[in-house]
Amino acid sequence: MKLRFTKMHGAGNDFIVIDAIHQDVSFSTEQWCRLADRRFGIGADQILVVERPTTEGCDFRYRIFNSDGSEVEQCGNGARAFARFVSDKGLSTERSIRVETMKGIIAPRLEEDGSVTVDMGAPRLEPGALPFDSAGLDGLLEGTDTTWPLQVGGKTVFVSVVSMGNPHAVQVVSDVESAPVEQTGPEIEAHPRFPKRVNAGYMQVVDRHHICLRVYERGAGETLACGTGACAAVVAGIRRGLLDSPVRVSAQGGELSIAWAGDGTPVYLSGPAVTVFEGEIEIGNT
Ligand SMILES: N[C@H](CCC[C@H](N)C(=O)O)C(=O)O
């Protein structure tokens, strides 16, 4: 079958976006992987699928597939691209929309300056939300209840665990450029204390309103930016008394802005959403 798609990115985190309202899109894991493959397919970190809503009061349903074919709960950079896509394609005439995901409802808003701001919902910090197996660990590091000692590469690293719908383990490093992302990212992603795996964040605190961040993403490897990773890092930094909202997040692919007013309130993610090209691809039946 011929599949129409749009290639997009948000701060270098790149996506294939598919209108599944006007196309039949029910692919196997292998087909998702082939589409995302940078040599045998189109190439992307994630594939974003636009569907009709199943929840009252929502405008769309938003499904997310990592490049390894795994379907996941949330994608922050993708939410901005999603909002730009449905507007540009005339699927919505509203500047603000409500979108249901596997884990909750998000609300992207198209801004006058071309950026997109997303209400990503409230973070969850209890280990069971990720899930994270904290059995036998003494998590109260520096008086926080989000930071836990994790055995990685024969050493103990202290990670803050935050769920933005999807799971994040964020550590503070002195310099992101020299952080062991490639060496320890895969081990943290697949760590047995994260039964559904985890996104591994490495955050350098520049000042109380600015961090640099790298993320080794679950199911995709290191990406040039990670929206939910930026949310999780700022939440962790604020709770550890290192940051004050709003926070500028410098990723390798661009800048994001995060605002959070504290426990029980939503995290707001702002940043770019760029269309790169439109395309069609012939995809086999298996
Ligand atoms: N790899 C993530 C999904 C994509 C998140 C990221 N691209 C973002 O912008 O939030 C996971 O498996 O939870």
PDB file of C-alpha atoms and ligand atoms in Angstrom:
ATOM      1  CA  MET A   1       0.000   0.000   0.000  1.00  0.00           C
ATOM      2  CA  LYS A   2       1.074   3.616  -0.541  1.00  0.00           C
ATOM      3  CA  LEU A   3       1.431   5.511   2.748  1.00  0.00           C
ATOM      4  CA  ARG A   4       1.377   9.336   2.862  1.00  0.00           C
ATOM      5  CA  PHE A   5       3.528  10.854   5.611  1.00  0.00           C
ATOM      6  CA  THR A   6       5.079  14.124   6.762  1.00  0.00           C
ATOM      7  CA  LYS A   7       8.644  14.310   8.079  1.00  0.00           C
ATOM      8  CA  MET A   8       8.992  16.752  11.007  1.00  0.00           C
ATOM      9  CA  HIS A   9      11.243  17.583  13.942  1.00  0.00           C
ATOM     10  CA  GLY A  10      11.156  19.363  17.273  1.00  0.00           C
ATOM     11  CA  ALA A  11      14.640  20.640  18.208  1.00  0.00           C
ATOM     12  CA  GLY A  12      16.215  17.875  16.126  1.00  0.00           C
ATOM     13  CA  ASN A  13      14.134  15.017  17.604  1.00  0.00           C
ATOM     14  CA  ASP A  14      12.695  13.760  14.339  1.00  0.00           C
ATOM     15  CA  PHE A  15       9.385  12.180  13.435  1.00  0.00           C
ATOM     16  CA  ILE A  16       7.324  10.551  10.745  1.00  0.00           C
ATOM     17  CA  VAL A  17       3.765  11.877  11.175  1.00  0.00           C
ATOM     18  CA  ILE A  18       0.872   9.888   9.720  1.00  0.00           C
ATOM     19  CA  ASP A  19      -2.799  10.838   9.290  1.00  0.00           C
ATOM     20  CA  ALA A  20      -4.571   7.625  10.309  1.00  0.00           C
ATOM     21  CA  ILE A  21      -7.979   9.302  10.063  1.00  0.00           C
ATOM     22  CA  HIS A  22      -7.854   9.248   6.280  1.00  0.00           C
ATOM     23  CA  GLN A  23      -5.527   6.239   5.876  1.00  0.00           C
ATOM     24  CA  ASP A  24      -5.705   2.675   7.174  1.00  0.00           C
ATOM     25  CA  VAL A  25      -2.648   2.389   9.450  1.00  0.00           C
ATOM     26  CA  SER A  26      -2.407  -0.876  11.338  1.00  0.00           C
ATOM     27  CA  PHE A  27       1.192  -2.016  11.049  1.00  0.00           C
ATOM     28  CA  SER A  28       3.263  -4.781  12.619  1.00  0.00           C
ATOM     29  CA  THR A  29       6.278  -4.018  14.815  1.00  0.00           C
ATOM     30  CA  GLU A  30       8.492  -4.936  11.861  1.00  0.00           C
ATOM     31  CA  GLN A  31       6.697  -2.435   9.618  1.00  0.00           C
ATOM     32  CA  TRP A  32       7.050   0.378  12.199  1.00  0.00           C
ATOM     33  CA  CYS A  33      10.756  -0.447  12.503  1.00  0.00           C
ATOM     34  CA  ARG A  34      11.212  -0.439   8.729  1.00  0.00           C
ATOM     35  CA  LEU A  35       9.555   2.977   8.379  1.00  0.00           C
ATOM     36  CA  ALA A  36      11.815   4.403  11.100  1.00  0.00           C
ATOM     37  CA  ASP A  37      14.984   2.781   9.735  1.00  0.00           C
ATOM     38  CA  ARG A  38      17.433   5.449   8.533  1.00  0.00           C
ATOM     39  CA  ARG A  39      18.764   3.234   5.700  1.00  0.00           C
ATOM     40  CA  PHE A  40      15.982   0.887   4.679  1.00  0.00           C
ATOM     41  CA  GLY A  41      13.108   3.262   5.368  1.00  0.00           C
ATOM     42  CA  ILE A  42      12.296   6.949   5.870  1.00  0.00           C
ATOM     43  CA  GLY A  43      14.229   7.304   9.153  1.00  0.00           C
ATOM     44  CA  ALA A  44      13.034   8.858  12.436  1.00  0.00           C
ATOM     45  CA  ASP A  45      13.353   8.663  16.228  1.00  0.00           C
ATOM     46  CA  GLN A  46       9.592   8.167  16.577  1.00  0.00           C
ATOM     47  CA  ILE A  47       6.480   7.679  14.436  1.00  0.00           C
ATOM     48  CA  LEU A  48       3.437   9.766  15.439  1.00  0.00           C
ATOM     49  CA  VAL A  49      -0.038   8.578  14.459  1.00  0.00           C
ATOM     50  CA  VAL A  50      -3.068  10.912  14.307  1.00  0.00           C
ATOM     51  CA  GLU A  51      -6.383   9.206  15.071  1.00  0.00           C
ATOM     52  CA  ARG A  52      -9.923  10.203  15.926  1.00  0.00           C
ATOM     53  CA  PRO A  53     -10.452  10.543  19.707  1.00  0.00           C
ATOM     54  CA  THR A  54     -12.039   7.823  21.824  1.00  0.00           C
ATOM     55  CA  THR A  55     -12.381  10.105  24.884  1.00  0.00           C
ATOM     56  CA  GLU A  56     -15.156  12.680  25.310  1.00  0.00           C
ATOM     57  CA  GLY A  57     -13.843  16.254  25.137  1.00  0.00           C
ATOM     58  CA  CYS A  58     -10.729  15.370  23.156  1.00  0.00           C
ATOM     59  CA  ASP A  59     -10.018  16.444  19.584  1.00  0.00           C
ATOM     60  CA  PHE A  60      -7.613  13.657  18.601  1.00  0.00           C
ATOM     61  CA  ARG A  61      -5.909  10.478  19.777  1.00  0.00           C
ATOM     62  CA  TYR A  62      -2.099  10.465  19.553  1.00  0.00           C
ATOM     63  CA  ARG A  63      -0.159   7.194  19.257  1.00  0.00           C
ATOM     64  CA  ILE A  64       3.636   7.060  19.480  1.00  0.00           C
ATOM     65  CA  PHE A  65       6.013   4.369  18.245  1.00  0.00           C
ATOM     66  CA  ASN A  66       9.755   4.390  18.978  1.00  0.00           C
ATOM     67  CA  SER A  67      12.182   3.456  16.209  1.00  0.00           C
ATOM     68  CA  ASP A  68      12.488  -0.007  17.816  1.00  0.00           C
ATOM     69  CA  GLY A  69       8.758  -0.487  17.153  1.00  0.00           C
ATOM     70  CA  SER A  70       7.659  -0.166  20.796  1.00  0.00           C
ATOM     71  CA  GLU A  71       4.451   1.798  21.376  1.00  0.00           C
ATOM     72  CA  VAL A  72       4.863   4.271  24.242  1.00  0.00           C
ATOM     73  CA  GLU A  73       2.847   6.558  26.471  1.00  0.00           C
ATOM     74  CA  GLN A  74       4.119  10.042  25.694  1.00  0.00           C
ATOM     75  CA  CYS A  75       6.354  12.199  23.480  1.00  0.00           C
ATOM     76  CA  GLY A  76       6.742  15.891  24.257  1.00  0.00           C
ATOM     77  CA  ASN A  77       8.579  17.089  21.136  1.00  0.00           C
ATOM     78  CA  GLY A  78       6.146  14.958  19.159  1.00  0.00           C
ATOM     79  CA  ALA A  79       3.164  16.697  20.758  1.00  0.00           C
ATOM     80  CA  ARG A  80       4.322  19.999  19.251  1.00  0.00           C
ATOM     81  CA  ALA A  81       4.811  18.445  15.819  1.00  0.00           C
ATOM     82  CA  PHE A  82       1.374  16.791  16.176  1.00  0.00           C
ATOM     83  CA  ALA A  83      -0.288  20.168  16.812  1.00  0.00           C
ATOM     84  CA  ARG A  84       1.496  21.788  13.861  1.00  0.00           C
ATOM     85  CA  PHE A  85       0.550  18.840  11.602  1.00  0.00           C
ATOM     86  CA  VAL A  86      -3.190  18.799  12.360  1.00  0.00           C
ATOM     87  CA  SER A  87      -3.328  22.571  11.873  1.00  0.00           C
ATOM     88  CA  ASP A  88      -1.362  22.574   8.607  1.00  0.00           C
ATOM     89  CA  LYS A  89      -3.411  19.672   7.251  1.00  0.00           C
ATOM     90  CA  GLY A  90      -6.680  21.388   8.108  1.00  0.00           C
ATOM     91  CA  LEU A  91      -7.662  18.589  10.504  1.00  0.00           C
ATOM     92  CA  SER A  92      -8.200  21.302  13.123  1.00  0.00           C
ATOM     93  CA  THR A  93      -8.845  25.052  12.915  1.00  0.00           C
ATOM     94  CA  GLU A  94      -8.224  25.596  16.645  1.00  0.00           C
ATOM     95  CA  ARG A  95      -5.016  27.054  18.099  1.00  0.00           C
ATOM     96  CA  SER A  96      -5.458  24.944  21.246  1.00  0.00           C
ATOM     97  CA  ILE A  97      -6.427  21.273  21.106  1.00  0.00           C
ATOM     98  CA  ARG A  98      -6.890  18.454  23.589  1.00  0.00           C
ATOM     99  CA  VAL A  99      -5.193  15.189  22.695  1.00  0.00           C
ATOM    100  CA  GLU A 100      -5.566  11.808  24.328  1.00  0.00           C
ATOM    101  CA  THR A 101      -2.488   9.624  24.691  1.00  0.00           C
ATOM    102  CA  MET A 102      -1.934   6.174  26.177  1.00  0.00           C
ATOM    103  CA  LYS A 103      -1.446   7.828  29.576  1.00  0.00           C
ATOM    104  CA  GLY A 104      -3.653  10.892  29.925  1.00  0.00           C
ATOM    105  CA  ILE A 105      -4.615  14.031  28.030  1.00  0.00           C
ATOM    106  CA  ILE A 106      -2.224  16.768  26.842  1.00  0.00           C
ATOM    107  CA  ALA A 107      -3.101  20.218  25.494  1.00  0.00           C
ATOM    108  CA  PRO A 108      -0.855  21.750  22.822  1.00  0.00           C
ATOM    109  CA  ARG A 109      -1.283  25.411  21.832  1.00  0.00           C
ATOM    110  CA  LEU A 110       0.055  27.062  18.654  1.00  0.00           C
ATOM    111  CA  GLU A 111       1.776  30.343  19.628  1.00  0.00           C
ATOM    112  CA  GLU A 112       1.879  33.547  17.544  1.00  0.00           C
ATOM    113  CA  ASP A 113       5.669  33.257  17.149  1.00  0.00           C
ATOM    114  CA  GLY A 114       5.398  29.818  15.524  1.00  0.00           C
ATOM    115  CA  SER A 115       6.426  27.863  18.617  1.00  0.00           C
ATOM    116  CA  VAL A 116       4.116  25.433  20.387  1.00  0.00           C
ATOM    117  CA  THR A 117       3.405  25.224  24.135  1.00  0.00           C
ATOM    118  CA  VAL A 118       2.100  21.943  25.572  1.00  0.00           C
ATOM    119  CA  ASP A 119       0.388  21.317  28.907  1.00  0.00           C
ATOM    120  CA  MET A 120       2.038  17.931  29.511  1.00  0.00           C
ATOM    121  CA  GLY A 121       0.009  17.159  32.632  1.00  0.00           C
ATOM    122  CA  ALA A 122       1.397  16.712  36.139  1.00  0.00           C
ATOM    123  CA  PRO A 123       4.525  14.587  36.729  1.00  0.00           C
ATOM    124  CA  ARG A 124       4.299  11.521  38.942  1.00  0.00           C
ATOM    125  CA  LEU A 125       7.174  10.814  41.330  1.00  0.00           C
ATOM    126  CA  GLU A 126       6.182   7.636  43.112  1.00  0.00           C
ATOM    127  CA  PRO A 127       8.333   4.689  41.894  1.00  0.00           C
ATOM    128  CA  GLY A 128       5.304   2.619  40.967  1.00  0.00           C
ATOM    129  CA  ALA A 129       4.289   5.206  38.339  1.00  0.00           C
ATOM    130  CA  LEU A 130       7.246   4.425  36.084  1.00  0.00           C
ATOM    131  CA  PRO A 131       7.437   1.528  37.161  1.00  0.00           C
ATOM    132  CA  PHE A 132      10.692   1.524  39.181  1.00  0.00           C
ATOM    133  CA  ASP A 133      11.569  -1.249  41.657  1.00  0.00           C
ATOM    134  CA  SER A 134      12.893   0.652  44.705  1.00  0.00           C
ATOM    135  CA  ALA A 135      12.886  -2.417  47.002  1.00  0.00           C
ATOM    136  CA  GLY A 136      15.813  -2.294  49.426  1.00  0.00           C
ATOM    137  CA  LEU A 137      16.993   1.152  48.273  1.00  0.00           C
ATOM    138  CA  ASP A 138      17.339   4.145  50.595  1.00  0.00           C
ATOM    139  CA  GLY A 139      15.943   6.845  48.325  1.00  0.00           C
ATOM    140  CA  LEU A 140      16.122   9.804  50.623  1.00  0.00           C
ATOM    141  CA  LEU A 141      19.192  11.476  49.157  1.00  0.00           C
ATOM    142  CA  GLU A 142      19.569  15.117  50.170  1.00  0.00           C
ATOM    143  CA  GLY A 143      16.048  15.089  51.614  1.00  0.00           C
ATOM    144  CA  THR A 144      14.350  14.363  48.295  1.00  0.00           C
ATOM    145  CA  ASP A 145      12.147  11.400  47.594  1.00  0.00           C
ATOM    146  CA  THR A 146      12.802  11.320  43.876  1.00  0.00           C
ATOM    147  CA  THR A 147      16.532  10.479  43.972  1.00  0.00           C
ATOM    148  CA  TRP A 148      17.679   6.880  44.265  1.00  0.00           C
ATOM    149  CA  PRO A 149      21.042   5.078  44.235  1.00  0.00           C
ATOM    150  CA  LEU A 150      21.385   2.823  41.157  1.00  0.00           C
ATOM    151  CA  GLN A 151      24.206   0.378  40.465  1.00  0.00           C
ATOM    152  CA  VAL A 152      25.449   1.185  36.946  1.00  0.00           C
ATOM    153  CA  GLY A 153      28.729   0.007  35.453  1.00  0.00           C
ATOM    154  CA  GLY A 154      29.977  -1.148  38.861  1.00  0.00           C
ATOM    155  CA  LYS A 155      29.393   2.313  40.350  1.00  0.00           C
ATOM    156  CA  THR A 156      26.529   3.961  42.246  1.00  0.00           C
ATOM    157  CA  VAL A 157      24.815   6.777  40.346  1.00  0.00           C
ATOM    158  CA  PHE A 158      22.008   8.824  41.867  1.00  0.00           C
ATOM    159  CA  VAL A 159      18.983   9.094  39.557  1.00  0.00           C
ATOM    160  CA  SER A 160      15.783  11.033  40.070  1.00  0.00           C
ATOM    161  CA  VAL A 161      12.830   8.991  38.815  1.00  0.00           C
ATOM    162  CA  VAL A 162      10.000  10.947  37.194  1.00  0.00           C
ATOM    163  CA  SER A 163       7.030   9.817  35.118  1.00  0.00           C
ATOM    164  CA  MET A 164       5.630  12.157  32.477  1.00  0.00           C
ATOM    165  CA  GLY A 165       3.413   9.295  31.419  1.00  0.00           C
ATOM    166  CA  ASN A 166       6.626   7.729  30.173  1.00  0.00           C
ATOM    167  CA  PRO A 167       9.479   6.814  32.538  1.00  0.00           C
ATOM    168  CA  HIS A 168      12.636   8.920  33.152  1.00  0.00           C
ATOM    169  CA  ALA A 169      15.767   8.429  35.274  1.00  0.00           C
ATOM    170  CA  VAL A 170      17.693  11.719  35.428  1.00  0.00           C
ATOM    171  CA  GLN A 171      21.161  12.236  36.897  1.00  0.00           C
ATOM    172  CA  VAL A 172      23.141  15.437  37.469  1.00  0.00           C
ATOM    173  CA  VAL A 173      26.536  15.564  35.719  1.00  0.00           C
ATOM    174  CA  SER A 174      29.229  18.256  35.780  1.00  0.00           C
ATOM    175  CA  ASP A 175      29.551  18.404  31.951  1.00  0.00           C
ATOM    176  CA  VAL A 176      27.089  16.907  29.461  1.00  0.00           C
ATOM    177  CA  GLU A 177      29.673  16.854  26.666  1.00  0.00           C
ATOM    178  CA  SER A 178      31.866  14.394  28.582  1.00  0.00           C
ATOM    179  CA  ALA A 179      28.974  12.538  30.266  1.00  0.00           C
ATOM    180  CA  PRO A 180      29.104   8.744  29.648  1.00  0.00           C
ATOM    181  CA  VAL A 181      25.822   8.754  27.679  1.00  0.00           C
ATOM    182  CA  GLU A 182      26.803   6.092  25.155  1.00  0.00           C
ATOM    183  CA  GLN A 183      28.536   3.962  27.813  1.00  0.00           C
ATOM    184  CA  THR A 184      25.883   3.973  30.581  1.00  0.00           C
ATOM    185  CA  GLY A 185      22.739   5.048  28.709  1.00  0.00           C
ATOM    186  CA  PRO A 186      21.995   1.557  27.329  1.00  0.00           C
ATOM    187  CA  GLU A 187      22.622  -0.019  30.749  1.00  0.00           C
ATOM    188  CA  ILE A 188      20.264   2.385  32.511  1.00  0.00           C
ATOM    189  CA  GLU A 189      17.644   2.006  29.742  1.00  0.00           C
ATOM    190  CA  ALA A 190      17.597  -1.761  30.280  1.00  0.00           C
ATOM    191  CA  HIS A 191      18.259  -1.735  34.056  1.00  0.00           C
ATOM    192  CA  PRO A 192      16.304  -4.538  35.802  1.00  0.00           C
ATOM    193  CA  ARG A 193      14.859  -2.052  38.296  1.00  0.00           C
ATOM    194  CA  PHE A 194      12.854  -0.569  35.366  1.00  0.00           C
ATOM    195  CA  PRO A 195      10.573  -3.403  34.190  1.00  0.00           C
ATOM    196  CA  LYS A 196       9.308  -1.282  31.268  1.00  0.00           C
ATOM    197  CA  ARG A 197      12.802   0.143  30.600  1.00  0.00           C
ATOM    198  CA  VAL A 198      13.483   3.880  31.035  1.00  0.00           C
ATOM    199  CA  ASN A 199      14.745   7.057  29.341  1.00  0.00           C
ATOM    200  CA  ALA A 200      18.148   8.013  30.812  1.00  0.00           C
ATOM    201  CA  GLY A 201      18.735  11.762  31.282  1.00  0.00           C
ATOM    202  CA  TYR A 202      22.082  13.528  31.938  1.00  0.00           C
ATOM    203  CA  MET A 203      21.582  17.084  33.207  1.00  0.00           C
ATOM    204  CA  GLN A 204      24.249  19.793  33.683  1.00  0.00           C
ATOM    205  CA  VAL A 205      23.043  22.732  35.792  1.00  0.00           C
ATOM    206  CA  VAL A 206      24.315  25.981  34.202  1.00  0.00           C
ATOM    207  CA  ASP A 207      22.385  28.259  36.564  1.00  0.00           C
ATOM    208  CA  ARG A 208      19.055  28.180  38.409  1.00  0.00           C
ATOM    209  CA  HIS A 209      17.162  28.941  35.164  1.00  0.00           C
ATOM    210  CA  HIS A 210      19.266  27.012  32.626  1.00  0.00           C
ATOM    211  CA  ILE A 211      20.414  23.426  32.088  1.00  0.00           C
ATOM    212  CA  CYS A 212      22.126  21.467  29.332  1.00  0.00           C
ATOM    213  CA  LEU A 213      20.594  18.040  28.777  1.00  0.00           C
ATOM    214  CA  ARG A 214      21.342  14.829  26.894  1.00  0.00           C
ATOM    215  CA  VAL A 215      18.932  11.865  26.895  1.00  0.00           C
ATOM    216  CA  TYR A 216      19.541   8.267  25.908  1.00  0.00           C
ATOM    217  CA  GLU A 217      15.958   7.464  24.967  1.00  0.00           C
ATOM    218  CA  ARG A 218      14.173   4.188  25.607  1.00  0.00           C
ATOM    219  CA  GLY A 219      13.620   2.484  22.276  1.00  0.00           C
ATOM    220  CA  ALA A 220      15.505   5.065  20.205  1.00  0.00           C
ATOM    221  CA  GLY A 221      18.997   5.670  21.618  1.00  0.00           C
ATOM    222  CA  GLU A 222      20.421   9.152  22.122  1.00  0.00           C
ATOM    223  CA  THR A 223      18.289  11.803  20.406  1.00  0.00           C
ATOM    224  CA  LEU A 224      19.136  15.448  19.736  1.00  0.00           C
ATOM    225  CA  ALA A 225      16.380  16.504  22.122  1.00  0.00           C
ATOM    226  CA  CYS A 226      13.787  14.842  24.354  1.00  0.00           C
ATOM    227  CA  GLY A 227      10.698  16.832  25.379  1.00  0.00           C
ATOM    228  CA  THR A 228       9.465  14.639  28.217  1.00  0.00           C
ATOM    229  CA  GLY A 229      13.109  14.222  29.244  1.00  0.00           C
ATOM    230  CA  ALA A 230      13.382  18.005  29.546  1.00  0.00           C
ATOM    231  CA  CYS A 231      10.201  18.067  31.652  1.00  0.00           C
ATOM    232  CA  ALA A 232      11.515  15.286  33.904  1.00  0.00           C
ATOM    233  CA  ALA A 233      14.932  16.917  34.315  1.00  0.00           C
ATOM    234  CA  VAL A 234      13.449  20.282  35.324  1.00  0.00           C
ATOM    235  CA  VAL A 235      10.996  18.671  37.755  1.00  0.00           C
ATOM    236  CA  ALA A 236      13.863  16.727  39.333  1.00  0.00           C
ATOM    237  CA  GLY A 237      16.083  19.823  39.478  1.00  0.00           C
ATOM    238  CA  ILE A 238      13.366  21.959  41.101  1.00  0.00           C
ATOM    239  CA  ARG A 239      12.576  19.273  43.671  1.00  0.00           C
ATOM    240  CA  ARG A 240      16.277  18.947  44.501  1.00  0.00           C
ATOM    241  CA  GLY A 241      16.498  22.709  45.061  1.00  0.00           C
ATOM    242  CA  LEU A 242      18.843  23.229  42.080  1.00  0.00           C
ATOM    243  CA  LEU A 243      16.481  25.046  39.699  1.00  0.00           C
ATOM    244  CA  ASP A 244      13.715  27.671  39.648  1.00  0.00           C
ATOM    245  CA  SER A 245      10.900  27.769  37.052  1.00  0.00           C
ATOM    246  CA  PRO A 246      11.006  28.653  34.176  1.00  0.00           C
ATOM    247  CA  VAL A 247      14.055  26.780  32.930  1.00  0.00           C
ATOM    248  CA  ARG A 248      15.791  26.998  29.561  1.00  0.00           C
ATOM    249  CA  VAL A 249      16.870  23.543  28.401  1.00  0.00           C
ATOM    250  CA  SER A 250      19.735  23.459  25.891  1.00  0.00           C
ATOM    251  CA  ALA A 251      19.704  20.182  23.981  1.00  0.00           C
ATOM    252  CA  GLN A 252      22.078  19.248  21.167  1.00  0.00           C
ATOM    253  CA  GLY A 253      19.350  19.903  18.574  1.00  0.00           C
ATOM    254  CA  GLY A 254      17.927  23.124  19.962  1.00  0.00           C
ATOM    255  CA  GLU A 255      16.360  24.980  22.891  1.00  0.00           C
ATOM    256  CA  LEU A 256      13.282  24.066  24.900  1.00  0.00           C
ATOM    257  CA  SER A 257      11.581  25.955  27.725  1.00  0.00           C
ATOM    258  CA  ILE A 258       9.960  24.302  30.732  1.00  0.00           C
ATOM    259  CA  ALA A 259       7.706  25.824  33.392  1.00  0.00           C
ATOM    260  CA  TRP A 260       6.416  24.028  36.479  1.00  0.00           C
ATOM    261  CA  ALA A 261       4.720  25.489  39.579  1.00  0.00           C
ATOM    262  CA  GLY A 262       5.318  22.463  41.812  1.00  0.00           C
ATOM    263  CA  ASP A 263       3.797  19.184  42.923  1.00  0.00           C
ATOM    264  CA  GLY A 264       0.368  18.399  41.526  1.00  0.00           C
ATOM    265  CA  THR A 265       0.549  21.063  38.803  1.00  0.00           C
ATOM    266  CA  PRO A 266       1.114  20.533  35.075  1.00  0.00           C
ATOM    267  CA  VAL A 267       4.477  20.897  33.362  1.00  0.00           C
ATOM    268  CA  TYR A 268       4.494  23.273  30.372  1.00  0.00           C
ATOM    269  CA  LEU A 269       6.862  22.474  27.492  1.00  0.00           C
ATOM    270  CA  SER A 270       7.540  25.101  24.821  1.00  0.00           C
ATOM    271  CA  GLY A 271       9.644  24.830  21.684  1.00  0.00           C
ATOM    272  CA  PRO A 272       9.793  24.548  17.889  1.00  0.00           C
ATOM    273  CA  ALA A 273       7.815  22.276  15.538  1.00  0.00           C
ATOM    274  CA  VAL A 274       9.188  22.120  11.987  1.00  0.00           C
ATOM    275  CA  THR A 275       7.946  20.418   8.825  1.00  0.00           C
ATOM    276  CA  VAL A 276      10.850  19.131   6.716  1.00  0.00           C
ATOM    277  CA  PHE A 277       9.152  17.369   3.778  1.00  0.00           C
ATOM    278  CA  GLU A 278       6.050  15.497   2.633  1.00  0.00           C
ATOM    279  CA  GLY A 279       6.290  12.042   1.109  1.00  0.00           C
ATOM    280  CA  GLU A 280       4.737   8.778   0.037  1.00  0.00           C
ATOM    281  CA  ILE A 281       6.186   5.329   0.548  1.00  0.00           C
ATOM    282  CA  GLU A 282       5.190   1.880  -0.637  1.00  0.00           C
ATOM    283  CA  ILE A 283       4.905  -0.394   2.372  1.00  0.00           C
ATOM    284  CA  GLY A 284       4.554  -4.165   2.094  1.00  0.00           C
ATOM    285  CA  ASN A 285       1.919  -6.210   3.866  1.00  0.00           C
ATOM    286  CA  THR A 286       4.236  -7.625   6.522  1.00  0.00           C
TER     287      THR A 286
HETATM  288  N1  LIG B   1      11.606   7.322  23.905  1.00  0.00           N
HETATM  289  C1  LIG B   1      10.466   7.756  24.716  1.00  0.00           C
HETATM  290  C2  LIG B   1       9.329   8.290  23.803  1.00  0.00           C
HETATM  291  C3  LIG B   1       9.717   9.571  23.050  1.00  0.00           C
HETATM  292  C4  LIG B   1      10.003  10.720  23.988  1.00  0.00           C
HETATM  293  C5  LIG B   1      10.738  11.934  23.413  1.00  0.00           C
HETATM  294  N2  LIG B   1      11.094  11.882  22.027  1.00  0.00           N
HETATM  295  C6  LIG B   1      10.040  13.241  23.774  1.00  0.00           C
HETATM  296  O1  LIG B   1      10.160  14.238  23.042  1.00  0.00           O
HETATM  297  O2  LIG B   1       9.390  13.260  24.861  1.00  0.00           O
HETATM  298  C7  LIG B   1       9.949   6.580  25.562  1.00  0.00           C
HETATM  299  O3  LIG B   1      10.145   5.427  25.150  1.00  0.00           O
HETATM  300  O4  LIG B   1       9.344   6.858  26.602  1.00  0.00           O
END
